[in-house]
Coordinates of N, CA and C in Angstrom, one line a residue:
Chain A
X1 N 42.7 132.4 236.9 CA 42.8 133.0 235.6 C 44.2 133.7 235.4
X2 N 45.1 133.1 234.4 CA 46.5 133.4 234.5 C 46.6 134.1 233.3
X3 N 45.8 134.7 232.5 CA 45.8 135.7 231.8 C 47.0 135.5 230.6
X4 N 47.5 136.1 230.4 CA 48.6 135.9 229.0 C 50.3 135.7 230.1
X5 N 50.7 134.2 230.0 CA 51.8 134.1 230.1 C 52.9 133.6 229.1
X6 N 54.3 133.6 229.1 CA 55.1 133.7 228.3 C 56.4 132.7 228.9
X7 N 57.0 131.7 228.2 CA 58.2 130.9 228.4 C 58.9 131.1 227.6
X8 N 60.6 131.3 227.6 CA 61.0 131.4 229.5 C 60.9 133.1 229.5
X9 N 61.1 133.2 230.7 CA 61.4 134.8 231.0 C 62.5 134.7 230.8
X10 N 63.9 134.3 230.8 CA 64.8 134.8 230.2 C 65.4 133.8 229.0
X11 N 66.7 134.0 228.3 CA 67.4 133.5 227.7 C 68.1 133.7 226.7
X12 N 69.8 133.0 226.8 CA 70.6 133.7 226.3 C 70.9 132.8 225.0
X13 N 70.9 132.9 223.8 CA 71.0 132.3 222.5 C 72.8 132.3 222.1
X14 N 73.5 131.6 221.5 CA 74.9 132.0 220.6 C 74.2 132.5 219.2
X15 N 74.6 133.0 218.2 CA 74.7 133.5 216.8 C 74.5 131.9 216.0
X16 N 72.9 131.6 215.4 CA 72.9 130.7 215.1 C 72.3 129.7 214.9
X17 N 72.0 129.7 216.6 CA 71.1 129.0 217.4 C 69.4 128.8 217.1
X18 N 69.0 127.7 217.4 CA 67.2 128.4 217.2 C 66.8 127.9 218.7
X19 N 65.5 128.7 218.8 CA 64.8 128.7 220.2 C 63.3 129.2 219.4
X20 N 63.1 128.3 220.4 CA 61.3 128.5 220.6 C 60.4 129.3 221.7
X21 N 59.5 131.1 221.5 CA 59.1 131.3 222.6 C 57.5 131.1 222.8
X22 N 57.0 130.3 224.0 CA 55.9 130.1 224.0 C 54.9 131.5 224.3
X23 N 53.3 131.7 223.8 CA 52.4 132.5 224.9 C 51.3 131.4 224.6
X24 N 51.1 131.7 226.0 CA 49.9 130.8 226.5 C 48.9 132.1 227.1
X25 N 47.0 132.3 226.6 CA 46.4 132.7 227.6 C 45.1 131.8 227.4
X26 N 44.4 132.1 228.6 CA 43.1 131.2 229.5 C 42.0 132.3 228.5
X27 N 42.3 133.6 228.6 CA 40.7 133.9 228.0 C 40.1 133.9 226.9
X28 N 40.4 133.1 226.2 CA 39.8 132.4 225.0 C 39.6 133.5 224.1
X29 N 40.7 134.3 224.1 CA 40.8 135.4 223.1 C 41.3 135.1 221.4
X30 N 40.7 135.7 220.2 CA 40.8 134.9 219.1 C 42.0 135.3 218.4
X31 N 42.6 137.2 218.7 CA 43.3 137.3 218.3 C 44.7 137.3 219.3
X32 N 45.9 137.3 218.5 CA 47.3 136.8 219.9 C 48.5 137.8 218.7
X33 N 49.3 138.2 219.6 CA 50.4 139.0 218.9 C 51.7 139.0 219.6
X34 N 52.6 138.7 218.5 CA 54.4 139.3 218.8 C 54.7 140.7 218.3
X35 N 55.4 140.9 219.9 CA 55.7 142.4 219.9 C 57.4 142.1 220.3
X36 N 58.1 142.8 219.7 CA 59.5 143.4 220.2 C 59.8 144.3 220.7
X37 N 60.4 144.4 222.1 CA 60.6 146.0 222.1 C 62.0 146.2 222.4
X38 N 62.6 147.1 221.8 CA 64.1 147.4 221.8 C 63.9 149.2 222.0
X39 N 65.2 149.5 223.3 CA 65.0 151.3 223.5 C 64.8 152.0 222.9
X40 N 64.1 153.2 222.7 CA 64.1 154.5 222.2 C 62.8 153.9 220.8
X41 N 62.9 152.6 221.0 CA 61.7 152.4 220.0 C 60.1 152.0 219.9
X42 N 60.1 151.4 221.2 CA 58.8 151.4 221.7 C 58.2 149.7 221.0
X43 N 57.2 149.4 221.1 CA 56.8 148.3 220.4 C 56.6 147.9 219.5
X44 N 57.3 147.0 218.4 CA 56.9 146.7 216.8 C 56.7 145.6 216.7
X45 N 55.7 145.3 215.9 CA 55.0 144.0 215.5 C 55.7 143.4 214.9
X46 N 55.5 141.7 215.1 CA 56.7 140.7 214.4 C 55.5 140.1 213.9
X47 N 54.4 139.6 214.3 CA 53.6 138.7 213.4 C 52.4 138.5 214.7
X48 N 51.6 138.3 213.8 CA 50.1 138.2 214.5 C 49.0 136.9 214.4
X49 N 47.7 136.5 214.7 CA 47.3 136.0 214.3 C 45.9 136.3 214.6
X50 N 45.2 135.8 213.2 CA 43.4 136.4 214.2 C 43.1 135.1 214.3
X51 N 43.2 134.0 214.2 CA 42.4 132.6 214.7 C 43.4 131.5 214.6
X52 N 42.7 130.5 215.1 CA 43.8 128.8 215.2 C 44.1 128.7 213.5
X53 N 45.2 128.5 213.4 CA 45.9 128.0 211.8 C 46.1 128.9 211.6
X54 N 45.8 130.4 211.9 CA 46.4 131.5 210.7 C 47.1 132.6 211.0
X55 N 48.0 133.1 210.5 CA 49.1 133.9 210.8 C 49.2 135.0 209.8
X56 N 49.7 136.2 210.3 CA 50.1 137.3 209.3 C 51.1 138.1 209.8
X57 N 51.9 138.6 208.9 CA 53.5 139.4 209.0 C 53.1 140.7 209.3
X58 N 53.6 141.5 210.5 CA 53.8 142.6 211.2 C 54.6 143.2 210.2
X59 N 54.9 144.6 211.3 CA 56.4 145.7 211.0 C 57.5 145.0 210.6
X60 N 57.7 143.6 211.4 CA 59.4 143.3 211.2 C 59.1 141.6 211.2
X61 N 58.9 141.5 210.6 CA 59.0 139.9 210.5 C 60.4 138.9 210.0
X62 N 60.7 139.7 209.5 CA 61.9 139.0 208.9 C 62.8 138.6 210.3
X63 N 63.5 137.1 209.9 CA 64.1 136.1 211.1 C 63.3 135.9 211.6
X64 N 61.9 135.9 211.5 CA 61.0 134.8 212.5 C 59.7 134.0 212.3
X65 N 59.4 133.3 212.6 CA 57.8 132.1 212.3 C 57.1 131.7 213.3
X66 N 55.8 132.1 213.1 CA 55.0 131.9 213.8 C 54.0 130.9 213.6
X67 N 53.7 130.0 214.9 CA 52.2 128.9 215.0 C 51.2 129.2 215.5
X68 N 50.2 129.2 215.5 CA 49.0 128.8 216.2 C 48.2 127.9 215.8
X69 N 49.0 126.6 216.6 CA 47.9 125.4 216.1 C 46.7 125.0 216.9
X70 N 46.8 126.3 218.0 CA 45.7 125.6 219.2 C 45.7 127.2 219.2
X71 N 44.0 127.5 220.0 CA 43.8 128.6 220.1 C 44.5 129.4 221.5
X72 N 44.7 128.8 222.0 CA 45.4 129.3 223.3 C 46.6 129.5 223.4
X73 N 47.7 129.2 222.1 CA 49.0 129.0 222.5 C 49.3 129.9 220.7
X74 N 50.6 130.4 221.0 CA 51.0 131.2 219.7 C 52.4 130.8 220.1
X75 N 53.6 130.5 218.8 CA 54.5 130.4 219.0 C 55.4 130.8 218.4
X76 N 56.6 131.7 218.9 CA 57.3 132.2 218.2 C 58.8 131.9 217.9
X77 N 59.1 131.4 216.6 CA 60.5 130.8 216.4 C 61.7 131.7 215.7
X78 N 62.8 131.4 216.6 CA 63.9 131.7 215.2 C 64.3 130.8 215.1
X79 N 65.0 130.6 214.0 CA 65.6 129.9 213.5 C 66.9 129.8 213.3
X80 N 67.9 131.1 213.6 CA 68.9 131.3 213.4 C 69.2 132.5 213.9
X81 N 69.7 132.5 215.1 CA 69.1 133.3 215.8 C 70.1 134.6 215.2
X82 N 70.4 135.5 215.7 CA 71.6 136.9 214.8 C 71.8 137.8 216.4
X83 N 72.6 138.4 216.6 CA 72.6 139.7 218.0 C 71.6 140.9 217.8
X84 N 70.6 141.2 216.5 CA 70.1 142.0 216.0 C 68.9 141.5 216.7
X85 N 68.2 140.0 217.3 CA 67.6 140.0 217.6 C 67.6 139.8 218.8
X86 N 68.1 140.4 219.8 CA 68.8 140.5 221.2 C 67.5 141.4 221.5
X87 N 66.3 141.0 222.4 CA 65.6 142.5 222.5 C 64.8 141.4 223.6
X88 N 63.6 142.4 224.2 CA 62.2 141.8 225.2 C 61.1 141.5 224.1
X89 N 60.5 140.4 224.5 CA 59.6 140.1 223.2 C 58.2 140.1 224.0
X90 N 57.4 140.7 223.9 CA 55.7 140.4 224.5 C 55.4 139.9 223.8
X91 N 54.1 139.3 224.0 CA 53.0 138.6 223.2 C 51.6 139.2 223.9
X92 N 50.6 139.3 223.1 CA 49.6 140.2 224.0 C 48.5 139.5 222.9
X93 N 47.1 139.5 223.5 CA 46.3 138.9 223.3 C 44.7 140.0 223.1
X94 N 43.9 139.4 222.2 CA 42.7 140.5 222.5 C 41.4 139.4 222.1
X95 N 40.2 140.1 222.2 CA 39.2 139.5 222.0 C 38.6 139.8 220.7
X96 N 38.2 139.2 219.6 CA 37.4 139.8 218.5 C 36.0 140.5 219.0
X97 N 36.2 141.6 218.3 CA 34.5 142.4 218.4 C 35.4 143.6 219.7
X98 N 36.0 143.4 220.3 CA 36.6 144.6 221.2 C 36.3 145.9 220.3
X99 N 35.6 146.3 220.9 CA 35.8 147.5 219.9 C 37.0 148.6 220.0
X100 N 37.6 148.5 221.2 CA 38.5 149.5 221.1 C 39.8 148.9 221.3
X101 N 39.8 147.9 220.5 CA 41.4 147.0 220.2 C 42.4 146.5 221.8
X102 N 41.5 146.7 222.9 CA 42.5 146.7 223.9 C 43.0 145.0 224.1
X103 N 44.1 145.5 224.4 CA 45.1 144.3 224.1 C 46.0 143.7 225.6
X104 N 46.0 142.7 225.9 CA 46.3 141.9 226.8 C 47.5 141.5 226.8
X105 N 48.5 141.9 227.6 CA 50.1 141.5 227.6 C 50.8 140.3 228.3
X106 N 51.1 140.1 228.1 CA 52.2 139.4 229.0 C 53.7 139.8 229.4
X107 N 54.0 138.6 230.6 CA 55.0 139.5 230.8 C 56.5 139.9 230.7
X108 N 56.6 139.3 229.3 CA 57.8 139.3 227.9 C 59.1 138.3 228.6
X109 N 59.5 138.2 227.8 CA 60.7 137.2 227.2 C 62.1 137.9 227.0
X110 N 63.3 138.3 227.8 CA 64.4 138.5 227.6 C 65.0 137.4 227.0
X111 N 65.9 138.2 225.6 CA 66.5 137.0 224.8 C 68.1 137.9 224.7
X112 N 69.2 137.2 224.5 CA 70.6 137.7 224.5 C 70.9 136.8 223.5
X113 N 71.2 137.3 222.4 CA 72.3 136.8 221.3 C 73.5 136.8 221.6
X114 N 74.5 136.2 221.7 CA 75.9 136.4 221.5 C 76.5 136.3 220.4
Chain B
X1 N 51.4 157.1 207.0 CA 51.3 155.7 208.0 C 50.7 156.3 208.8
X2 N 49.8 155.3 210.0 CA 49.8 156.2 211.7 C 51.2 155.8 212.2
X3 N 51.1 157.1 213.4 CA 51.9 157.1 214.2 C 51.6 158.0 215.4
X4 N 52.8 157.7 216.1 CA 52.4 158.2 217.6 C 53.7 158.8 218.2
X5 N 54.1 159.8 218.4 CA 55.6 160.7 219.1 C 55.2 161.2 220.7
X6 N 56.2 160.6 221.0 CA 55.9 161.0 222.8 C 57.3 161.4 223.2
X7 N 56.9 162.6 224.2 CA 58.0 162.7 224.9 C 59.2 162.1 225.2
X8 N 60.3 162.9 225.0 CA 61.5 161.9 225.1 C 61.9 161.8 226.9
X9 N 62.3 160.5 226.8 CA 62.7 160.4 229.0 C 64.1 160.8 228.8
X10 N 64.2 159.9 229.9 CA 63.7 160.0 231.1 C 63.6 161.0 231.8
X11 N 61.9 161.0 232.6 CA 61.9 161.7 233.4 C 62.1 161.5 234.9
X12 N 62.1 162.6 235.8 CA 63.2 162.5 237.0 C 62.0 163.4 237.7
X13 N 61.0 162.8 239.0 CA 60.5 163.6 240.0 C 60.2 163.7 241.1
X14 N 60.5 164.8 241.9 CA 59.9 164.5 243.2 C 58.4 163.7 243.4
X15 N 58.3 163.1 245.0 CA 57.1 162.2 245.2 C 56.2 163.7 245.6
X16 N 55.3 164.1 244.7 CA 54.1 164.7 245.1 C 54.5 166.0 243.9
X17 N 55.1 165.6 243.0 CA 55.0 166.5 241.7 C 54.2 166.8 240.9
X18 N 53.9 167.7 239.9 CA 52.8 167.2 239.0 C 53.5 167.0 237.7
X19 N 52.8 166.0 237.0 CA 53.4 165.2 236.0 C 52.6 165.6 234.6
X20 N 53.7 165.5 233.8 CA 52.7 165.6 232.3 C 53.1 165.2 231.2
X21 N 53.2 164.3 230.7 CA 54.2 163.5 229.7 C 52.9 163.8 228.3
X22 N 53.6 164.2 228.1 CA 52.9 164.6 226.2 C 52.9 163.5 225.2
X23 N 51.9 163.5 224.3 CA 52.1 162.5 223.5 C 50.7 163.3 222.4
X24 N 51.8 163.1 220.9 CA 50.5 163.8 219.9 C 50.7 162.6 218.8
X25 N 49.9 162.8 217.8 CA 49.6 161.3 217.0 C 49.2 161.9 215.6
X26 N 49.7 160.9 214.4 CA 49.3 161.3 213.4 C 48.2 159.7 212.9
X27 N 47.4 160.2 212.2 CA 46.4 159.1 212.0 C 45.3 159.7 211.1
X28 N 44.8 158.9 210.2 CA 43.6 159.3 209.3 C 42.7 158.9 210.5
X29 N 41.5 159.4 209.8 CA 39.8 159.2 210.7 C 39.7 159.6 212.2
X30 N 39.1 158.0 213.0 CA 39.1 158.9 214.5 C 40.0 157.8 215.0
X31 N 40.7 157.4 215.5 CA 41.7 156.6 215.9 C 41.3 156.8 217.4
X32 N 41.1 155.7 218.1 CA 40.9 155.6 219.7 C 42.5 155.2 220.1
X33 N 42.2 156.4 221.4 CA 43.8 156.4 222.2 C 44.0 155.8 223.4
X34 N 45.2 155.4 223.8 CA 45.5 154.7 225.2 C 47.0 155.1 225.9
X35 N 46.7 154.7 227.0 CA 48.2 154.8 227.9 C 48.1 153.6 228.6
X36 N 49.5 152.9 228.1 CA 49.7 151.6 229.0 C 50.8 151.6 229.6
X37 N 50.8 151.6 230.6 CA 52.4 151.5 231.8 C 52.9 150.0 232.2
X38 N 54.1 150.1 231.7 CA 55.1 149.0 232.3 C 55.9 149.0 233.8
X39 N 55.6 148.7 234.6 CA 56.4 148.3 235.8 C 57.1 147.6 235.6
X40 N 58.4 148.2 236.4 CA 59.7 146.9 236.5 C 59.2 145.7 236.3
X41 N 60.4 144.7 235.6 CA 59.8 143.3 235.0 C 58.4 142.6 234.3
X42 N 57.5 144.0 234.3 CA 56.5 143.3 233.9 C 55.8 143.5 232.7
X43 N 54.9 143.4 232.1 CA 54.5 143.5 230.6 C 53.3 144.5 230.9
X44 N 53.1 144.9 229.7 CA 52.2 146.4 229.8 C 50.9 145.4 230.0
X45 N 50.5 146.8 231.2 CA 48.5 147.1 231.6 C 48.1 148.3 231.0
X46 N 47.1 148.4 230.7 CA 46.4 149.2 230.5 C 45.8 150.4 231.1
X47 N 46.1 151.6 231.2 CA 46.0 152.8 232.0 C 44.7 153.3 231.7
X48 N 44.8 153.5 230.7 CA 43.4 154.6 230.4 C 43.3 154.8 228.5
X49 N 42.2 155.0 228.6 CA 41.6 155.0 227.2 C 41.0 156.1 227.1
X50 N 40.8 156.8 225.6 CA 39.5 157.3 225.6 C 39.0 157.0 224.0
X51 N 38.3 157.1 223.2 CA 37.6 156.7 221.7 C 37.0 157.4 221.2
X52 N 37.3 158.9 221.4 CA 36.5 159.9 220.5 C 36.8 161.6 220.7
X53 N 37.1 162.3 220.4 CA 37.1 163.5 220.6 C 36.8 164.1 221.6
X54 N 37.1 164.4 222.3 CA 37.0 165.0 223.6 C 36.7 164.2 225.2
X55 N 37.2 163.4 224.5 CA 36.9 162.0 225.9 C 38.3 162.2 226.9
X56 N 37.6 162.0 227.7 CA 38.9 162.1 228.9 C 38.7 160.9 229.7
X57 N 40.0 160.2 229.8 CA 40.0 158.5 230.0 C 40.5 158.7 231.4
X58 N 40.3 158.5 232.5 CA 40.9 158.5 233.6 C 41.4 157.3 234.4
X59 N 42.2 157.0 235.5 CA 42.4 155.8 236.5 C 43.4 156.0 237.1
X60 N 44.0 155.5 238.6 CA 44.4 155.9 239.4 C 45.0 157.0 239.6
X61 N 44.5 158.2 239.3 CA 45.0 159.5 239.6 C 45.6 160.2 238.0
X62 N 45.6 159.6 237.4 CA 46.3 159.7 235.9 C 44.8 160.2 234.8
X63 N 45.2 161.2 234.2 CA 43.6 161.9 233.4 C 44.9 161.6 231.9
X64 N 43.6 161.7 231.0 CA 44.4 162.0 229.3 C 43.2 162.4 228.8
X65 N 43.5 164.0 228.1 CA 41.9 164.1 226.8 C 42.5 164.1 225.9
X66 N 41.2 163.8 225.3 CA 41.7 163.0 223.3 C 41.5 164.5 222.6
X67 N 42.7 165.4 222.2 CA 42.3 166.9 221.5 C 42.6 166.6 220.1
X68 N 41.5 166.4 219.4 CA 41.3 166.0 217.8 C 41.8 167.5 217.7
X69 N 41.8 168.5 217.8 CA 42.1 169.8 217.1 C 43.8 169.9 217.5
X70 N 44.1 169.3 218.5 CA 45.8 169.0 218.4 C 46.5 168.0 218.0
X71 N 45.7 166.7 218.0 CA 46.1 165.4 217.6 C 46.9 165.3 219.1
X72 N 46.5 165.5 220.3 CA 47.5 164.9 221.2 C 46.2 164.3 222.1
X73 N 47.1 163.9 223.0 CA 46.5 162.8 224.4 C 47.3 162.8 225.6
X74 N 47.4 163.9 225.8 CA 48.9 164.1 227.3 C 48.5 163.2 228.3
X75 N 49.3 162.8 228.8 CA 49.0 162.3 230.2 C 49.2 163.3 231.6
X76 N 49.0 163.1 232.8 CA 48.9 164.3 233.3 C 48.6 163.2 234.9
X77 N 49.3 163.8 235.8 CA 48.7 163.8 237.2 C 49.4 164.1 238.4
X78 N 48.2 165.2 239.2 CA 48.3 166.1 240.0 C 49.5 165.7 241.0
X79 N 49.8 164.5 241.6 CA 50.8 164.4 242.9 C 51.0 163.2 242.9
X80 N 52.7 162.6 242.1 CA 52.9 161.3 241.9 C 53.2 161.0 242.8
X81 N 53.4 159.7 242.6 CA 54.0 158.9 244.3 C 55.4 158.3 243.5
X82 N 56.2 157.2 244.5 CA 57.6 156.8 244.6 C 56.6 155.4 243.1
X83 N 55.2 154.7 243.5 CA 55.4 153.5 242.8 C 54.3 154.1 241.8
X84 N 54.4 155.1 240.9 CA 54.4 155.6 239.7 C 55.2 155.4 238.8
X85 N 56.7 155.1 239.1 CA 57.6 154.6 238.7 C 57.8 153.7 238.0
X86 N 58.0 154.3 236.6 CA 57.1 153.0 235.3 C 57.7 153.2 233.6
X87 N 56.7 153.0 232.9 CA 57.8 153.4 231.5 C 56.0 153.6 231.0
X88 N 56.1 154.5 230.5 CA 54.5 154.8 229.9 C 54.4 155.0 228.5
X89 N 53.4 154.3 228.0 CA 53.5 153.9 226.2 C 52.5 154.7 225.8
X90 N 52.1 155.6 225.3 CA 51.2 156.1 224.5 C 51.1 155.8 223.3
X91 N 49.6 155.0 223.0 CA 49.0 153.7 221.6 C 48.0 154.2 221.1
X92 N 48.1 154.0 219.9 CA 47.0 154.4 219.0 C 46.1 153.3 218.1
X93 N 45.0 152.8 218.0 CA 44.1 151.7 217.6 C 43.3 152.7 216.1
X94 N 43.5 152.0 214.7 CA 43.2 152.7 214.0 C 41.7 152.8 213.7
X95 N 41.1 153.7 213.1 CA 40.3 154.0 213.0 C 39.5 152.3 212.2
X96 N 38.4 151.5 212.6 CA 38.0 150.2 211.9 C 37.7 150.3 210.1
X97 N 37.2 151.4 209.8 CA 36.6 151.1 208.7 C 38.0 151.3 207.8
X98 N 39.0 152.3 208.2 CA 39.7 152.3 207.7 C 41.0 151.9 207.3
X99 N 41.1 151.1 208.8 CA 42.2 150.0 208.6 C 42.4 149.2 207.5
X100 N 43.7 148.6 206.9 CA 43.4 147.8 205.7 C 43.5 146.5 206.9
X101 N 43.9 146.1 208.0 CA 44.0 145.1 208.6 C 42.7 144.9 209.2
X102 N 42.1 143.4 209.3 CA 41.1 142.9 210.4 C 41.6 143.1 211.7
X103 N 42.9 142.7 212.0 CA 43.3 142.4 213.3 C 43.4 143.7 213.9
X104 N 43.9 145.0 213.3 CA 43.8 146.3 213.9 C 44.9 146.3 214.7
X105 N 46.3 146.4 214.4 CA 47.2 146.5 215.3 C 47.4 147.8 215.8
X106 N 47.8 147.8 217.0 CA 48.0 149.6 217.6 C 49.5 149.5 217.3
X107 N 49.4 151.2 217.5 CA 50.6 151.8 216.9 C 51.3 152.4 218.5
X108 N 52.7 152.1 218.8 CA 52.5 152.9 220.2 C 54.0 153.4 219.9
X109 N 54.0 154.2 221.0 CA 55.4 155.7 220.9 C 56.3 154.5 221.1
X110 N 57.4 155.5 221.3 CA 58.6 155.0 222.0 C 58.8 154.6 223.8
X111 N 57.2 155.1 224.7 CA 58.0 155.2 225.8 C 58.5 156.1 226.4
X112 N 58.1 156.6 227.8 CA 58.9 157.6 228.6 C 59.1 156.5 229.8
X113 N 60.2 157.3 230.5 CA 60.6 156.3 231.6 C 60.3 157.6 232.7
X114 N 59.7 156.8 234.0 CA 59.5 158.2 234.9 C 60.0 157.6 235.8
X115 N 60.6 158.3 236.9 CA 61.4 158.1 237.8 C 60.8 158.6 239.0
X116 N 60.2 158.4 240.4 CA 59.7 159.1 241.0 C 60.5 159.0 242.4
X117 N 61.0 160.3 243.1 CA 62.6 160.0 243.7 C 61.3 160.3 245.1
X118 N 61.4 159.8 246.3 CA 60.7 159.6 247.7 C 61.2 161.4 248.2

């Protein structure tokens, strides 16, 4: 049971560029989430989803798109990439009916804009 | 909005200190609280919880009570060690009925960074 993983752990982008970051988890959890975390600010939502096919916009969504076309896998794109989006990205996962929202992480994605 | 303010780091301590990293929250209803710690390289676990007014969430040596009459959830424990050594998130899960979201995103601080020197 490999719980919520994330490709790649690291990677450095030019101003421009697009890249694709994968989360993959095994426990058949319904809801899946992008988190960014940059210093002194703690975690902010980029986009979420509660089931296969459907997506909704966080705190900060702007520069990015997200899939879930399989229940296990959530994907997070830019498109163009900017140095603004230079940060650690989690993806974390939960179960519907949790009652107390606890949320399942992985173990995030360094990205470097140049 | 909700929200969540925690102590500012980094903190810096001897191995067998006692620790207390503060964290108070603003939120309508009853909002269930958490502390998740990050270790070097890796993605947040789950510390401790509690989901109602006066609940005190414990694990590995680490206590937090939920004081609805302060809005806080400190974290707290008696004699750290060197691999305490971590960044600790204090999160907030909104109250359900009140949420306008299904999915219930939590709200979490900024993060303290604790240092625990041998």
């Amino acid at each position: 049971n490999a719980g919520v993983t994330q490709t790649p752990k690291f990677r450095v982008l030019k101003t421009g560029q697009s890249m694709t970051l994968l989360c993959a988890q095994d426990m058949n959890h319904e809801y899946m989430y992008w988190y960014r975390q940059d210093p002194g600010m703690g975690l902010r939502l980029i986009h979420y989803s509660v089931g296969e096919g459907t997506t909704a916009k966080g705190e900060v969504p702007d520069g990015y798109n997200v899939s879930r076309l399989k229940k296990q896998n959530f994907l997070l794109g830019l498109e163009s990439a900017a140095p603004s989006q230079t940060s650690v990205y989690f993806c974390a996962s939960r179960r519907r009916g949790s009652s107390y929202n606890e949320q399942f992480f992985g173990p995030g994605t360094r990205l470097t804009v140049l | 909005g909700d929200s969540v303010t925690q102590m500012e780091g980094p903190v810096t301590l001897s191995e067998e200190a006692f620790l207390t990293i503060n964290c108070t929250y603003t939120a309508t209803g009853y909002p269930s609280l958490f502390w998740y710690v990050q270790y070097p390289g890796e993605g947040l676990q789950l510390l401790l919880k509690a989901t109602k007014a006066d609940d005190k969430g414990s694990n590995k040596g680490f206590e937090a009570t939920y004081r609805k009459e302060t809005t806080s959830f400190h974290l707290e424990k008696g004699s750290v060690q060197v691999s305490d050594s971590a960044v600790y998130f204090c999160a907030l899960n909104p109250t359900p009925l009140i949420s306008s979201g299904s999915a219930r995103q939590l709200t979490f601080g900024s993060g303290t960074q604790l240092t625990v020197l041998p």
